[in-house]
Short mmCIF file of C-alpha atoms and ligand atoms in Angstrom, two decimals:
data_model
loop_
_atom_site.label_atom_id
_atom_site.label_comp_id
_atom_site.label_asym_id
_atom_site.label_seq_id
_atom_site.Cartn_x
_atom_site.Cartn_y
_atom_site.Cartn_z
CA MET A 1225 -3.61 -32.18 -3.77
CA SER A 1226 -3.79 -30.91 -0.15
CA ASP A 1227 -7.35 -30.06 1.15
CA LYS A 1228 -5.87 -27.48 3.45
CA ALA A 1229 -4.44 -25.54 0.47
CA VAL A 1230 -5.72 -21.87 0.26
CA LYS A 1231 -8.49 -21.76 -2.32
CA HIS A 1232 -9.87 -19.07 -4.54
CA PHE A 1233 -13.13 -17.35 -3.57
CA ILE A 1234 -15.45 -17.10 -6.49
CA GLY A 1235 -19.23 -16.43 -6.53
CA GLY A 1236 -19.37 -16.67 -2.74
CA SER A 1237 -17.71 -20.12 -2.49
CA TYR A 1238 -14.21 -21.41 -1.98
CA THR A 1239 -12.93 -23.43 -4.92
CA ALA A 1240 -9.72 -25.11 -5.84
CA GLY A 1241 -10.26 -24.21 -9.49
CA THR A 1242 -9.05 -26.43 -12.31
CA SER A 1243 -5.51 -25.49 -12.84
CA GLY A 1244 -4.16 -28.31 -10.70
CA LYS A 1245 -1.24 -26.03 -9.81
CA LEU A 1246 -0.13 -25.29 -6.22
CA PHE A 1247 2.50 -22.99 -4.86
CA GLN A 1248 3.81 -22.62 -1.37
CA ASP A 1249 3.13 -19.89 1.20
CA ILE A 1250 6.37 -19.47 3.13
CA ASN A 1251 6.85 -18.06 6.62
CA PRO A 1252 9.56 -15.37 6.39
CA VAL A 1253 10.47 -15.92 10.01
CA ASP A 1254 12.06 -19.30 9.48
CA GLY A 1255 11.52 -20.36 5.89
CA SER A 1256 8.95 -22.96 6.91
CA VAL A 1257 6.04 -23.84 4.64
CA ILE A 1258 2.74 -22.38 6.07
CA CYS A 1259 0.60 -24.04 3.50
CA ASP A 1260 0.00 -24.63 -0.23
CA VAL A 1261 -1.98 -22.25 -2.33
CA HIS A 1262 -4.04 -23.04 -5.46
CA GLU A 1263 -2.70 -21.04 -8.37
CA GLY A 1264 -5.39 -19.45 -10.63
CA LEU A 1265 -4.85 -19.31 -14.33
CA LYS A 1266 -7.22 -18.14 -17.15
CA PRO A 1267 -10.26 -20.44 -16.28
CA GLU A 1268 -10.26 -19.21 -12.62
CA VAL A 1269 -9.98 -15.59 -13.67
CA ASP A 1270 -12.81 -16.09 -16.29
CA ALA A 1271 -15.00 -17.61 -13.63
CA ALA A 1272 -14.27 -14.78 -11.14
CA VAL A 1273 -14.95 -12.08 -13.67
CA THR A 1274 -18.17 -13.81 -14.80
CA ALA A 1275 -19.33 -14.08 -11.15
CA ALA A 1276 -18.51 -10.33 -10.68
CA GLN A 1277 -20.41 -9.44 -13.79
CA GLN A 1278 -23.43 -11.41 -12.77
CA ALA A 1279 -23.44 -9.91 -9.30
CA LEU A 1280 -23.58 -6.33 -10.81
CA ARG A 1281 -26.78 -7.42 -12.63
CA GLY A 1282 -28.10 -9.12 -9.42
CA PRO A 1283 -29.26 -7.81 -6.08
CA TRP A 1284 -26.04 -5.80 -5.52
CA GLY A 1285 -26.63 -3.51 -8.49
CA LYS A 1286 -30.23 -2.91 -7.31
CA MET A 1287 -29.35 -2.03 -3.72
CA THR A 1288 -29.83 1.44 -2.32
CA ILE A 1289 -26.86 3.26 -0.97
CA GLU A 1290 -28.21 2.81 2.55
CA GLU A 1291 -28.39 -0.96 2.06
CA ARG A 1292 -24.90 -1.11 0.71
CA VAL A 1293 -23.62 1.04 3.57
CA ALA A 1294 -25.15 -1.25 6.19
CA ILE A 1295 -23.47 -4.33 4.63
CA LEU A 1296 -20.12 -2.46 4.61
CA TYR A 1297 -20.50 -1.74 8.24
CA ASN A 1298 -21.20 -5.44 8.79
CA VAL A 1299 -17.88 -6.25 6.89
CA ALA A 1300 -15.97 -3.93 9.23
CA ASP A 1301 -17.71 -5.42 12.28
CA GLY A 1302 -16.94 -8.87 10.90
CA ILE A 1303 -13.21 -8.16 10.69
CA ASN A 1304 -13.18 -6.79 14.20
CA ALA A 1305 -15.10 -9.80 15.46
CA ARG A 1306 -12.38 -12.03 14.07
CA PHE A 1307 -9.49 -9.65 14.95
CA ASP A 1308 -7.21 -12.31 16.37
CA GLU A 1309 -7.63 -14.64 13.37
CA PHE A 1310 -6.71 -11.81 10.97
CA LEU A 1311 -3.81 -10.87 13.25
CA GLU A 1312 -2.48 -14.31 13.32
CA ALA A 1313 -2.80 -14.94 9.61
CA GLU A 1314 -1.30 -11.47 8.72
CA CYS A 1315 1.78 -11.99 11.00
CA MET A 1316 2.34 -15.60 9.83
CA ASP A 1317 2.40 -14.44 6.21
CA THR A 1318 4.52 -11.33 6.72
CA GLY A 1319 6.58 -12.15 9.91
CA LYS A 1320 5.75 -8.63 11.14
CA PRO A 1321 5.42 -8.03 14.89
CA LYS A 1322 1.83 -8.55 16.22
CA SER A 1323 2.31 -5.31 18.27
CA LEU A 1324 2.53 -3.48 14.86
CA ALA A 1325 -0.20 -5.31 13.02
CA ARG A 1326 -2.49 -4.97 16.02
CA HIS A 1327 -2.39 -1.22 15.89
CA ILE A 1328 -2.15 -0.68 12.03
CA ASP A 1329 -2.88 -3.50 9.65
CA ILE A 1330 -6.02 -5.05 11.12
CA PRO A 1331 -7.80 -1.94 12.50
CA ARG A 1332 -7.20 -0.06 9.17
CA GLY A 1333 -8.53 -3.14 7.35
CA ALA A 1334 -11.79 -2.68 9.15
CA ALA A 1335 -11.73 1.10 9.07
CA ASN A 1336 -11.43 1.13 5.29
CA PHE A 1337 -14.87 -0.18 4.95
CA LYS A 1338 -16.53 2.24 7.38
CA ALA A 1339 -14.61 5.29 6.04
CA PHE A 1340 -15.83 4.79 2.47
CA ALA A 1341 -19.40 3.87 3.59
CA GLU A 1342 -19.46 7.38 5.13
CA VAL A 1343 -18.02 8.93 1.96
CA ILE A 1344 -20.67 7.52 -0.35
CA LYS A 1345 -23.50 8.12 2.07
CA ASN A 1346 -22.62 11.87 2.16
CA GLU A 1347 -21.74 12.48 -1.50
CA PRO A 1348 -23.92 15.27 -2.81
CA THR A 1349 -25.51 15.32 -6.30
CA GLU A 1350 -24.43 18.08 -8.76
CA ALA A 1351 -27.27 19.89 -10.43
CA PHE A 1352 -27.37 22.89 -12.90
CA SER A 1353 -30.53 24.51 -14.26
CA MET A 1354 -30.00 26.16 -17.68
CA ALA A 1355 -31.82 28.34 -20.11
CA THR A 1356 -33.27 27.06 -23.27
CA PRO A 1357 -34.33 29.02 -26.38
CA ASP A 1358 -38.06 28.43 -25.72
CA GLY A 1359 -37.72 29.90 -22.22
CA ALA A 1360 -38.88 26.68 -20.56
CA GLY A 1361 -35.41 25.75 -19.30
CA ALA A 1362 -33.70 22.48 -18.54
CA LEU A 1363 -32.29 20.76 -15.49
CA ASN A 1364 -28.97 18.89 -15.52
CA TYR A 1365 -28.01 16.44 -12.80
CA ALA A 1366 -25.10 14.10 -12.54
CA LEU A 1367 -25.43 10.58 -11.23
CA ARG A 1368 -22.53 8.66 -9.97
CA THR A 1369 -22.70 5.08 -11.23
CA PRO A 1370 -20.42 2.17 -10.56
CA LYS A 1371 -17.67 1.62 -13.13
CA GLY A 1372 -18.40 -2.18 -13.14
CA VAL A 1373 -15.95 -5.01 -12.39
CA ILE A 1374 -12.82 -3.72 -10.80
CA ALA A 1375 -9.59 -5.68 -10.76
CA VAL A 1376 -7.67 -5.14 -7.50
CA ILE A 1377 -4.01 -6.14 -7.46
CA SER A 1378 -2.22 -5.80 -4.13
CA PRO A 1379 1.24 -6.18 -2.63
CA TRP A 1380 2.66 -8.02 0.33
CA ASN A 1381 3.76 -5.25 2.68
CA LEU A 1382 0.47 -4.30 4.23
CA PRO A 1383 -1.72 -7.04 2.74
CA LEU A 1384 -5.07 -6.52 4.39
CA LEU A 1385 -4.77 -2.77 4.83
CA LEU A 1386 -3.82 -2.03 1.15
CA MET A 1387 -6.25 -4.57 -0.35
CA THR A 1388 -9.21 -3.20 1.67
CA TRP A 1389 -8.09 0.35 0.93
CA LYS A 1390 -9.32 -0.42 -2.64
CA VAL A 1391 -12.12 -2.92 -2.02
CA GLY A 1392 -13.72 -0.64 0.54
CA PRO A 1393 -14.38 2.18 -1.92
CA ALA A 1394 -14.95 -0.10 -4.90
CA LEU A 1395 -17.87 -1.74 -3.01
CA ALA A 1396 -19.12 1.42 -1.51
CA CYS A 1397 -19.48 2.78 -5.00
CA GLY A 1398 -21.56 -0.26 -6.13
CA ASN A 1399 -18.87 -2.07 -8.04
CA THR A 1400 -17.90 -5.72 -7.88
CA VAL A 1401 -14.26 -6.83 -7.47
CA VAL A 1402 -11.87 -9.47 -8.38
CA VAL A 1403 -8.85 -9.38 -6.10
CA LYS A 1404 -5.42 -10.83 -6.89
CA PRO A 1405 -3.45 -10.68 -3.60
CA SER A 1406 0.23 -10.98 -3.52
CA GLU A 1407 1.47 -14.58 -3.91
CA GLU A 1408 3.56 -13.94 -0.73
CA THR A 1409 0.51 -13.13 1.46
CA PRO A 1410 -2.69 -14.76 0.47
CA LEU A 1411 -4.16 -15.56 3.99
CA THR A 1412 -6.10 -12.44 5.09
CA THR A 1413 -7.54 -11.94 1.67
CA SER A 1414 -8.87 -15.49 1.73
CA LEU A 1415 -10.27 -15.06 5.24
CA LEU A 1416 -12.09 -12.00 4.10
CA GLY A 1417 -14.19 -14.10 1.90
CA GLU A 1418 -15.77 -15.75 4.98
CA VAL A 1419 -16.38 -12.34 6.46
CA MET A 1420 -18.09 -11.10 3.24
CA ASN A 1421 -20.52 -14.12 3.36
CA GLU A 1422 -21.30 -13.59 7.08
CA ALA A 1423 -21.81 -9.82 6.50
CA GLY A 1424 -24.47 -10.47 3.79
CA VAL A 1425 -22.40 -9.41 0.73
CA PRO A 1426 -24.17 -11.07 -2.18
CA ALA A 1427 -22.21 -13.87 -3.92
CA GLY A 1428 -20.00 -12.62 -6.71
CA VAL A 1429 -19.43 -9.12 -5.39
CA PHE A 1430 -16.07 -10.00 -3.79
CA ASN A 1431 -14.00 -12.57 -5.58
CA VAL A 1432 -10.42 -13.70 -4.97
CA VAL A 1433 -8.02 -15.47 -7.45
CA ASN A 1434 -4.66 -16.53 -6.08
CA GLY A 1435 -1.50 -16.70 -8.16
CA PHE A 1436 1.49 -14.82 -9.52
CA GLY A 1437 1.79 -11.80 -11.97
CA PRO A 1438 3.12 -12.68 -15.39
CA ASP A 1439 1.52 -15.80 -17.13
CA SER A 1440 -0.69 -16.19 -14.02
CA ALA A 1441 -3.72 -14.84 -12.33
CA GLY A 1442 -2.33 -11.22 -12.21
CA ALA A 1443 -1.74 -10.86 -15.92
CA TYR A 1444 -4.87 -12.76 -16.97
CA LEU A 1445 -6.93 -10.53 -14.76
CA THR A 1446 -5.48 -7.31 -16.12
CA GLU A 1447 -5.91 -8.51 -19.68
CA HIS A 1448 -9.54 -9.67 -19.21
CA PRO A 1449 -11.76 -7.71 -21.54
CA ASP A 1450 -14.68 -7.66 -19.04
CA VAL A 1451 -12.65 -5.95 -16.36
CA ASP A 1452 -13.75 -2.33 -16.44
CA ALA A 1453 -10.89 -0.78 -14.39
CA ILE A 1454 -7.75 -1.79 -12.62
CA THR A 1455 -6.52 -0.49 -9.24
CA PHE A 1456 -2.90 -1.49 -8.48
CA THR A 1457 -0.44 -1.10 -5.53
CA GLY A 1458 3.09 -2.32 -6.17
CA GLU A 1459 6.31 -1.61 -7.98
CA THR A 1460 6.56 0.96 -10.68
CA THR A 1461 7.82 -1.60 -13.19
CA THR A 1462 4.82 -3.87 -12.51
CA GLY A 1463 2.46 -0.82 -12.86
CA THR A 1464 4.06 -0.14 -16.27
CA ALA A 1465 3.19 -3.63 -17.41
CA ILE A 1466 -0.31 -3.30 -16.09
CA MET A 1467 -0.88 -0.01 -17.84
CA LYS A 1468 0.07 -1.61 -21.12
CA ALA A 1469 -2.50 -4.30 -20.55
CA ALA A 1470 -5.09 -1.68 -19.53
CA ALA A 1471 -4.53 0.23 -22.70
CA VAL A 1472 -6.31 -2.52 -24.64
CA GLY A 1473 -9.98 -1.67 -24.25
CA MET A 1474 -9.23 1.76 -22.77
CA ARG A 1475 -9.59 0.64 -19.10
CA ASP A 1476 -9.01 3.20 -16.36
CA VAL A 1477 -6.15 2.63 -14.03
CA SER A 1478 -5.32 3.78 -10.50
CA MET A 1479 -1.58 3.26 -9.63
CA GLU A 1480 0.05 3.46 -6.20
CA LEU A 1481 3.74 2.73 -6.90
CA GLY A 1482 7.21 2.86 -5.52
CA GLY A 1483 9.12 5.77 -3.83
CA LYS A 1484 12.49 6.94 -2.70
CA ASN A 1485 11.28 9.21 -0.08
CA PRO A 1486 13.46 11.97 1.53
CA ALA A 1487 13.38 13.30 5.07
CA ILE A 1488 14.64 16.90 5.53
CA ILE A 1489 16.03 17.77 8.99
CA PHE A 1490 16.66 21.39 9.68
CA ALA A 1491 18.98 22.50 12.42
CA ASP A 1492 16.02 24.14 14.21
CA CYS A 1493 14.10 20.93 14.55
CA ASP A 1494 12.97 19.36 17.85
CA MET A 1495 15.80 16.73 17.73
CA ASP A 1496 13.97 14.16 19.93
CA LYS A 1497 10.89 14.22 17.73
CA ALA A 1498 12.88 14.12 14.54
CA ILE A 1499 14.92 11.03 15.66
CA GLU A 1500 11.64 9.29 16.82
CA GLY A 1501 9.89 10.10 13.49
CA VAL A 1502 12.88 9.16 11.27
CA MET A 1503 13.44 5.97 13.22
CA ARG A 1504 9.83 4.90 12.42
CA SER A 1505 9.85 6.00 8.87
CA VAL A 1506 13.14 4.12 8.12
CA PHE A 1507 12.65 0.95 10.25
CA ALA A 1508 8.92 0.31 10.72
CA ASN A 1509 7.71 -2.90 9.08
CA CYS A 1510 11.37 -3.70 8.41
CA GLY A 1511 11.56 -0.73 5.99
CA GLN A 1512 8.82 -2.26 3.70
CA VAL A 1513 6.53 0.78 3.65
CA CYS A 1514 5.99 2.63 0.44
CA LEU A 1515 5.98 5.85 2.42
CA GLY A 1516 9.24 4.95 4.27
CA THR A 1517 12.35 7.19 4.27
CA GLU A 1518 15.50 5.99 2.46
CA ARG A 1519 17.14 9.34 1.91
CA VAL A 1520 17.79 11.59 4.95
CA TYR A 1521 19.17 15.17 4.42
CA VAL A 1522 20.46 16.81 7.65
CA GLU A 1523 21.51 20.51 7.98
CA ARG A 1524 25.26 20.62 8.64
CA PRO A 1525 25.33 22.03 12.18
CA ILE A 1526 23.39 19.05 13.60
CA PHE A 1527 24.63 16.37 11.10
CA ASP A 1528 27.13 14.54 13.47
CA GLU A 1529 24.70 14.54 16.39
CA PHE A 1530 21.78 13.30 14.11
CA VAL A 1531 23.89 10.49 12.71
CA ALA A 1532 25.08 9.43 16.17
CA ARG A 1533 21.63 9.46 17.56
CA LEU A 1534 20.01 7.59 14.73
CA LYS A 1535 22.86 5.02 15.05
CA GLN A 1536 22.09 4.61 18.72
CA GLY A 1537 18.32 4.20 17.89
CA ALA A 1538 19.10 1.54 15.25
CA LYS A 1539 21.41 -0.44 17.38
CA GLY A 1540 18.64 -0.52 20.03
CA LEU A 1541 16.17 -2.08 17.77
CA LYS A 1542 15.12 -5.60 18.70
CA LEU A 1543 14.57 -8.16 15.90
CA GLY A 1544 12.06 -10.83 16.81
CA VAL A 1545 9.20 -13.12 15.85
CA PRO A 1546 5.67 -11.86 15.66
CA ASN A 1547 4.69 -13.08 19.13
CA ASP A 1548 7.61 -11.19 20.75
CA ASP A 1549 5.94 -7.98 22.05
CA ALA A 1550 9.34 -6.46 22.66
CA ALA A 1551 10.34 -6.77 19.07
CA ASN A 1552 10.49 -3.67 16.96
CA MET A 1553 11.20 -5.40 13.61
CA GLY A 1554 10.53 -8.84 11.91
CA PRO A 1555 12.30 -10.22 8.95
CA LEU A 1556 11.85 -9.08 5.34
CA ILE A 1557 9.10 -10.84 3.37
CA SER A 1558 11.06 -13.52 1.63
CA LYS A 1559 14.50 -14.91 0.94
CA GLU A 1560 14.30 -13.47 -2.51
CA HIS A 1561 13.71 -9.90 -1.13
CA GLN A 1562 16.40 -10.52 1.45
CA GLY A 1563 18.74 -11.26 -1.47
CA LYS A 1564 17.82 -7.97 -3.15
CA VAL A 1565 18.28 -5.89 0.01
CA LEU A 1566 21.60 -7.55 0.82
CA GLY A 1567 22.65 -6.81 -2.78
CA TYR A 1568 22.24 -3.16 -1.98
CA TYR A 1569 24.08 -3.64 1.33
CA ALA A 1570 27.06 -5.10 -0.60
CA LEU A 1571 26.72 -2.33 -3.39
CA ALA A 1572 26.96 0.39 -0.72
CA LYS A 1573 30.14 -1.13 0.76
CA GLU A 1574 31.63 -1.52 -2.83
CA LEU A 1575 30.80 2.12 -3.52
CA GLY A 1576 32.63 3.21 -0.48
CA ALA A 1577 29.87 4.25 1.80
CA ASN A 1578 30.57 4.67 5.58
CA ILE A 1579 28.67 1.96 7.24
CA ILE A 1580 27.37 3.66 10.37
CA THR A 1581 25.54 0.56 11.54
CA GLY A 1582 24.39 -2.79 10.21
CA GLY A 1583 25.12 -3.82 6.61
CA GLY A 1584 24.63 -7.59 6.97
CA VAL A 1585 22.63 -10.51 8.37
CA PRO A 1586 22.01 -10.41 12.10
CA ASP A 1587 22.82 -13.31 14.50
CA MET A 1588 19.51 -14.96 15.25
CA ASP A 1589 18.40 -18.00 17.08
CA ASP A 1590 19.26 -21.26 15.12
CA THR A 1591 15.51 -21.91 14.69
CA LEU A 1592 15.26 -18.72 12.71
CA SER A 1593 18.31 -19.27 10.40
CA GLY A 1594 16.04 -20.04 7.42
CA GLY A 1595 14.30 -16.70 7.83
CA ALA A 1596 14.81 -13.52 5.76
CA TRP A 1597 16.52 -11.38 8.50
CA VAL A 1598 18.62 -8.31 7.74
CA GLU A 1599 20.33 -5.78 10.00
CA PRO A 1600 18.91 -2.25 10.30
CA THR A 1601 21.49 -0.23 8.28
CA ILE A 1602 22.61 3.36 8.03
CA TRP A 1603 25.19 4.79 5.64
CA THR A 1604 26.72 8.21 4.95
CA GLY A 1605 29.27 9.32 2.42
CA LEU A 1606 27.73 8.50 -0.93
CA GLY A 1607 26.85 11.02 -3.66
CA ASP A 1608 23.25 11.80 -4.71
CA ASP A 1609 23.76 10.02 -8.10
CA SER A 1610 24.75 6.57 -6.57
CA ALA A 1611 22.23 3.69 -6.96
CA ILE A 1612 21.80 3.66 -3.15
CA MET A 1613 20.34 7.18 -3.41
CA ARG A 1614 18.30 6.63 -6.57
CA GLU A 1615 16.74 3.11 -6.38
CA GLU A 1616 14.02 1.95 -4.04
CA ILE A 1617 15.58 -0.62 -1.78
CA PHE A 1618 12.44 -1.33 0.34
CA GLY A 1619 14.50 -2.52 3.43
CA PRO A 1620 15.35 -1.23 6.89
CA CYS A 1621 18.03 1.23 5.75
CA CYS A 1622 18.77 4.87 4.89
CA HIS A 1623 21.56 7.09 3.72
CA ILE A 1624 22.16 10.32 5.56
CA SER A 1625 23.59 13.24 3.68
CA PRO A 1626 24.49 16.79 4.93
CA PHE A 1627 23.14 19.96 3.41
CA THR A 1628 23.82 23.73 3.78
CA GLU A 1629 21.07 25.74 2.11
CA GLU A 1630 17.27 25.45 2.01
CA ASP A 1631 17.11 25.90 -1.74
CA GLU A 1632 19.86 23.23 -2.17
CA VAL A 1633 18.01 20.64 -0.11
CA ILE A 1634 14.77 21.24 -2.01
CA ILE A 1635 16.56 20.56 -5.33
CA ARG A 1636 18.17 17.41 -3.96
CA ALA A 1637 15.01 16.08 -2.39
CA ASN A 1638 13.20 16.45 -5.69
CA ASP A 1639 16.01 14.93 -7.73
CA THR A 1640 14.39 11.58 -8.22
CA VAL A 1641 12.02 9.82 -10.60
CA TYR A 1642 9.70 9.21 -7.70
CA GLY A 1643 7.37 11.54 -5.79
CA LEU A 1644 5.47 9.64 -3.15
CA ALA A 1645 6.26 11.09 0.35
CA CYS A 1646 8.51 13.45 2.26
CA SER A 1647 8.85 14.50 5.88
CA ILE A 1648 10.19 17.86 6.94
CA TRP A 1649 11.47 18.45 10.46
CA THR A 1650 11.73 22.16 11.67
CA GLU A 1651 10.20 24.31 14.50
CA ASN A 1652 10.01 27.27 12.05
CA LEU A 1653 6.59 27.09 10.60
CA SER A 1654 7.23 29.65 7.79
CA LYS A 1655 10.12 27.62 6.59
CA ALA A 1656 7.99 24.37 6.94
CA HIS A 1657 5.25 25.77 4.68
CA ARG A 1658 7.71 27.27 2.26
CA VAL A 1659 9.57 24.06 1.77
CA ALA A 1660 6.56 21.76 1.78
CA GLY A 1661 4.99 23.75 -1.07
CA GLN A 1662 8.04 23.10 -3.23
CA ILE A 1663 8.40 19.33 -2.65
CA GLU A 1664 7.28 17.26 -5.64
CA SER A 1665 5.52 14.52 -3.64
CA GLY A 1666 1.93 13.48 -3.22
CA LEU A 1667 2.27 13.44 0.54
CA ILE A 1668 4.26 15.79 2.70
CA TRP A 1669 4.48 15.58 6.46
CA VAL A 1670 5.70 18.35 8.74
CA ASN A 1671 7.10 17.11 12.07
CA SER A 1672 5.35 13.86 11.57
CA TRP A 1673 5.21 10.74 9.42
CA PHE A 1674 2.44 8.28 8.53
CA LEU A 1675 -0.38 10.41 10.13
CA ARG A 1676 -3.27 9.47 7.89
CA ASP A 1677 -6.76 10.81 7.64
CA LEU A 1678 -8.68 8.59 5.26
CA ARG A 1679 -10.58 11.55 3.85
CA THR A 1680 -7.45 13.14 2.41
CA PRO A 1681 -6.07 12.57 -1.08
CA PHE A 1682 -3.44 9.68 -1.20
CA GLY A 1683 -1.15 9.03 -4.07
CA GLY A 1684 2.16 9.72 -5.66
CA SER A 1685 3.66 12.18 -8.24
CA LYS A 1686 5.94 11.39 -11.16
CA GLN A 1687 6.67 7.53 -11.27
CA SER A 1688 5.12 6.99 -7.82
CA GLY A 1689 1.60 6.75 -9.23
CA ILE A 1690 -1.36 7.92 -11.20
CA GLY A 1691 -4.50 9.29 -9.53
CA ARG A 1692 -5.50 9.89 -5.87
CA GLU A 1693 -7.52 7.65 -3.59
CA GLY A 1694 -8.97 8.50 -0.20
CA GLY A 1695 -12.22 10.30 0.74
CA VAL A 1696 -14.12 11.81 -2.07
CA HIS A 1697 -11.10 11.36 -4.37
CA SER A 1698 -11.77 7.61 -4.51
CA LEU A 1699 -15.12 8.37 -6.06
CA GLU A 1700 -13.37 9.77 -9.16
CA PHE A 1701 -11.87 6.41 -9.88
CA TYR A 1702 -14.50 4.08 -8.71
CA THR A 1703 -17.53 5.72 -10.26
CA GLU A 1704 -18.54 6.96 -13.73
CA MET A 1705 -20.50 10.35 -13.78
CA ARG A 1706 -23.57 10.31 -15.96
CA ASN A 1707 -25.22 13.64 -16.88
CA ILE A 1708 -28.97 13.65 -17.18
CA CYS A 1709 -30.46 16.65 -18.94
CA VAL A 1710 -34.21 17.06 -18.56
CA LYS A 1711 -35.98 19.63 -20.62
CA LEU A 1712 -38.64 21.33 -18.54
P1 LIG B 2273 4.98 -6.06 -6.98
O1 LIG B 2273 4.80 -5.00 -8.13
O2 LIG B 2273 6.07 -7.11 -7.19
O3 LIG B 2273 3.63 -6.99 -6.90
C1 LIG B 2273 2.34 -6.38 -6.65
C2 LIG B 2273 1.26 -7.27 -7.15
O4 LIG B 2273 1.35 -7.29 -8.59
C3 LIG B 2273 1.39 -8.73 -6.70
O5 LIG B 2273 0.11 -9.16 -6.38
C4 LIG B 2273 1.98 -9.37 -7.94
O6 LIG B 2273 1.60 -10.77 -8.02
C5 LIG B 2273 1.31 -8.62 -9.02
N1 LIG B 2273 1.88 -8.61 -10.42
C6 LIG B 2273 3.26 -8.77 -10.65
N2 LIG B 2273 3.39 -8.67 -12.01
C7 LIG B 2273 2.19 -8.55 -12.51
C8 LIG B 2273 1.70 -8.40 -13.91
N3 LIG B 2273 2.58 -8.41 -14.93
N4 LIG B 2273 0.42 -8.31 -14.08
C9 LIG B 2273 -0.42 -8.33 -13.07
N5 LIG B 2273 -0.14 -8.34 -11.75
C10 LIG B 2273 1.23 -8.44 -11.53
O7 LIG B 2273 5.05 -5.31 -5.67
P2 LIG B 2273 5.43 -5.86 -4.17
O8 LIG B 2273 6.83 -6.35 -4.31
O9 LIG B 2273 4.32 -6.87 -3.88
O10 LIG B 2273 5.33 -4.62 -3.30
C11 LIG B 2273 6.28 -3.75 -3.02
C12 LIG B 2273 6.19 -2.51 -3.98
O11 LIG B 2273 4.90 -1.90 -3.68
C13 LIG B 2273 7.24 -1.42 -3.64
O12 LIG B 2273 7.73 -0.88 -4.83
C14 LIG B 2273 6.40 -0.36 -2.88
O13 LIG B 2273 6.91 0.94 -2.95
C15 LIG B 2273 5.09 -0.41 -3.59
N6 LIG B 2273 4.03 0.03 -2.72
C16 LIG B 2273 3.45 1.10 -3.08
C17 LIG B 2273 2.45 1.74 -2.27
C18 LIG B 2273 1.73 3.03 -2.55
O14 LIG B 2273 0.72 3.32 -1.99
N7 LIG B 2273 2.28 3.87 -3.43
C19 LIG B 2273 1.97 0.98 -1.14
C20 LIG B 2273 2.56 -0.17 -0.83
C21 LIG B 2273 3.65 -0.73 -1.68
#
């Protein structure tokens, strides 16, 4: 068994566990093996949950909010102090350009701890005085208490950012966590264990068990009876399986799931800004962003121009390795995911789509031939009921359809089982507000995309999720309210 294999982090120490099983962490750029990873099974999950329970009863549970807040600031500072290590690890695991991760993934990883430290510090207490029959009265006040041990199950597309988006508020609220990172991207979560120790986070507050979903660490964690709540980001089908596990024991869930997000481009938009925004929302992170656009609706008078300009933009994208600062896109996360995305590329062709650009595997340097590369792809010509328009592909691709009427495009944009995000492009503000108010999504951008203030509610409608996280909304999930009624 390799000593260099990524270990679990349980009770403040790194451990190989006892399963004796290893899996490989693969570099999507060229298919090479980065390292082995220890797979956690039931014993490792049991140990992590026990450590988390003990930490709740230990110093962590007795700390004041001010003390916890100071530690969370140390965690954020610790990530920033080791910024380059996190950047290297994240880009090795995901293959994404460092130029992207340097501005988004790693800074947001640190910011998540500070943002929720501020939220919990400023949360007011609710109090009501009431009359009583004897005239003396009573005072009610509500205390926010931690929920307990929180299971955090995270995906591979923005590994550090999305994991800390849950760990930050969970710890700010005084909970302890057991994290199961994606099997594709274990490195930054593992590194965070060191930062937690350096920051003074007591042992057992932050635990990590590596492994897969079914019959592995993920499923054992969600089934564990001493896990008090489960927060999950990933596919809607996985979320459904986790909800079933959570039903046993009535555990609360927070679900951030898939999407099939529309962009609506009106003829009166600022075309340059719309092209720039849609380019990012389709191709950033190689299209592997839950908020990304896969359906573009363009008002007829500007349809041809829009298609031509988006094509020009897509053809100008440079694919490259993480260290290539000129690269706009890396590979997909894995050969498996490449197979799925190329399956949709083949299906689009079979269904008779017009392939405006892309649709295959790009010519890359020989050294990268084992990587999970795909071409940025744009289609037109398919109907709204085709699989390309209905299923989440999660790759660098979109279908562009023309529309005529405002009411028509609202109905078509909403005609999906998902409801995560939408962007609307128009210079007519009345129209922007009118349309935005009718879109069935948790997040709606006007003349922008991916602008995020961490205090705002984040989450999806319909099959894109349950609950909202962000700012005070995270407190609803990560705390339990207790009402104390004092007879005066
Ligand atoms: P995934 O559902 O395959 O895996 C997510 C995590 O769940 C992984 O850690 C995986 O090991 C674990 N898992 C899988 N099966 C499990 C089970 N039965 N029990 C417990 N854990 C299990 O998702 P992914 O492929 O890693 O990520 C891509 C998906 O995530 C896309 O659908 C994307 O839209 C979605 N996503 C949503 C958001 C959001 O905020 N709504 C953000 C990012 C990604």
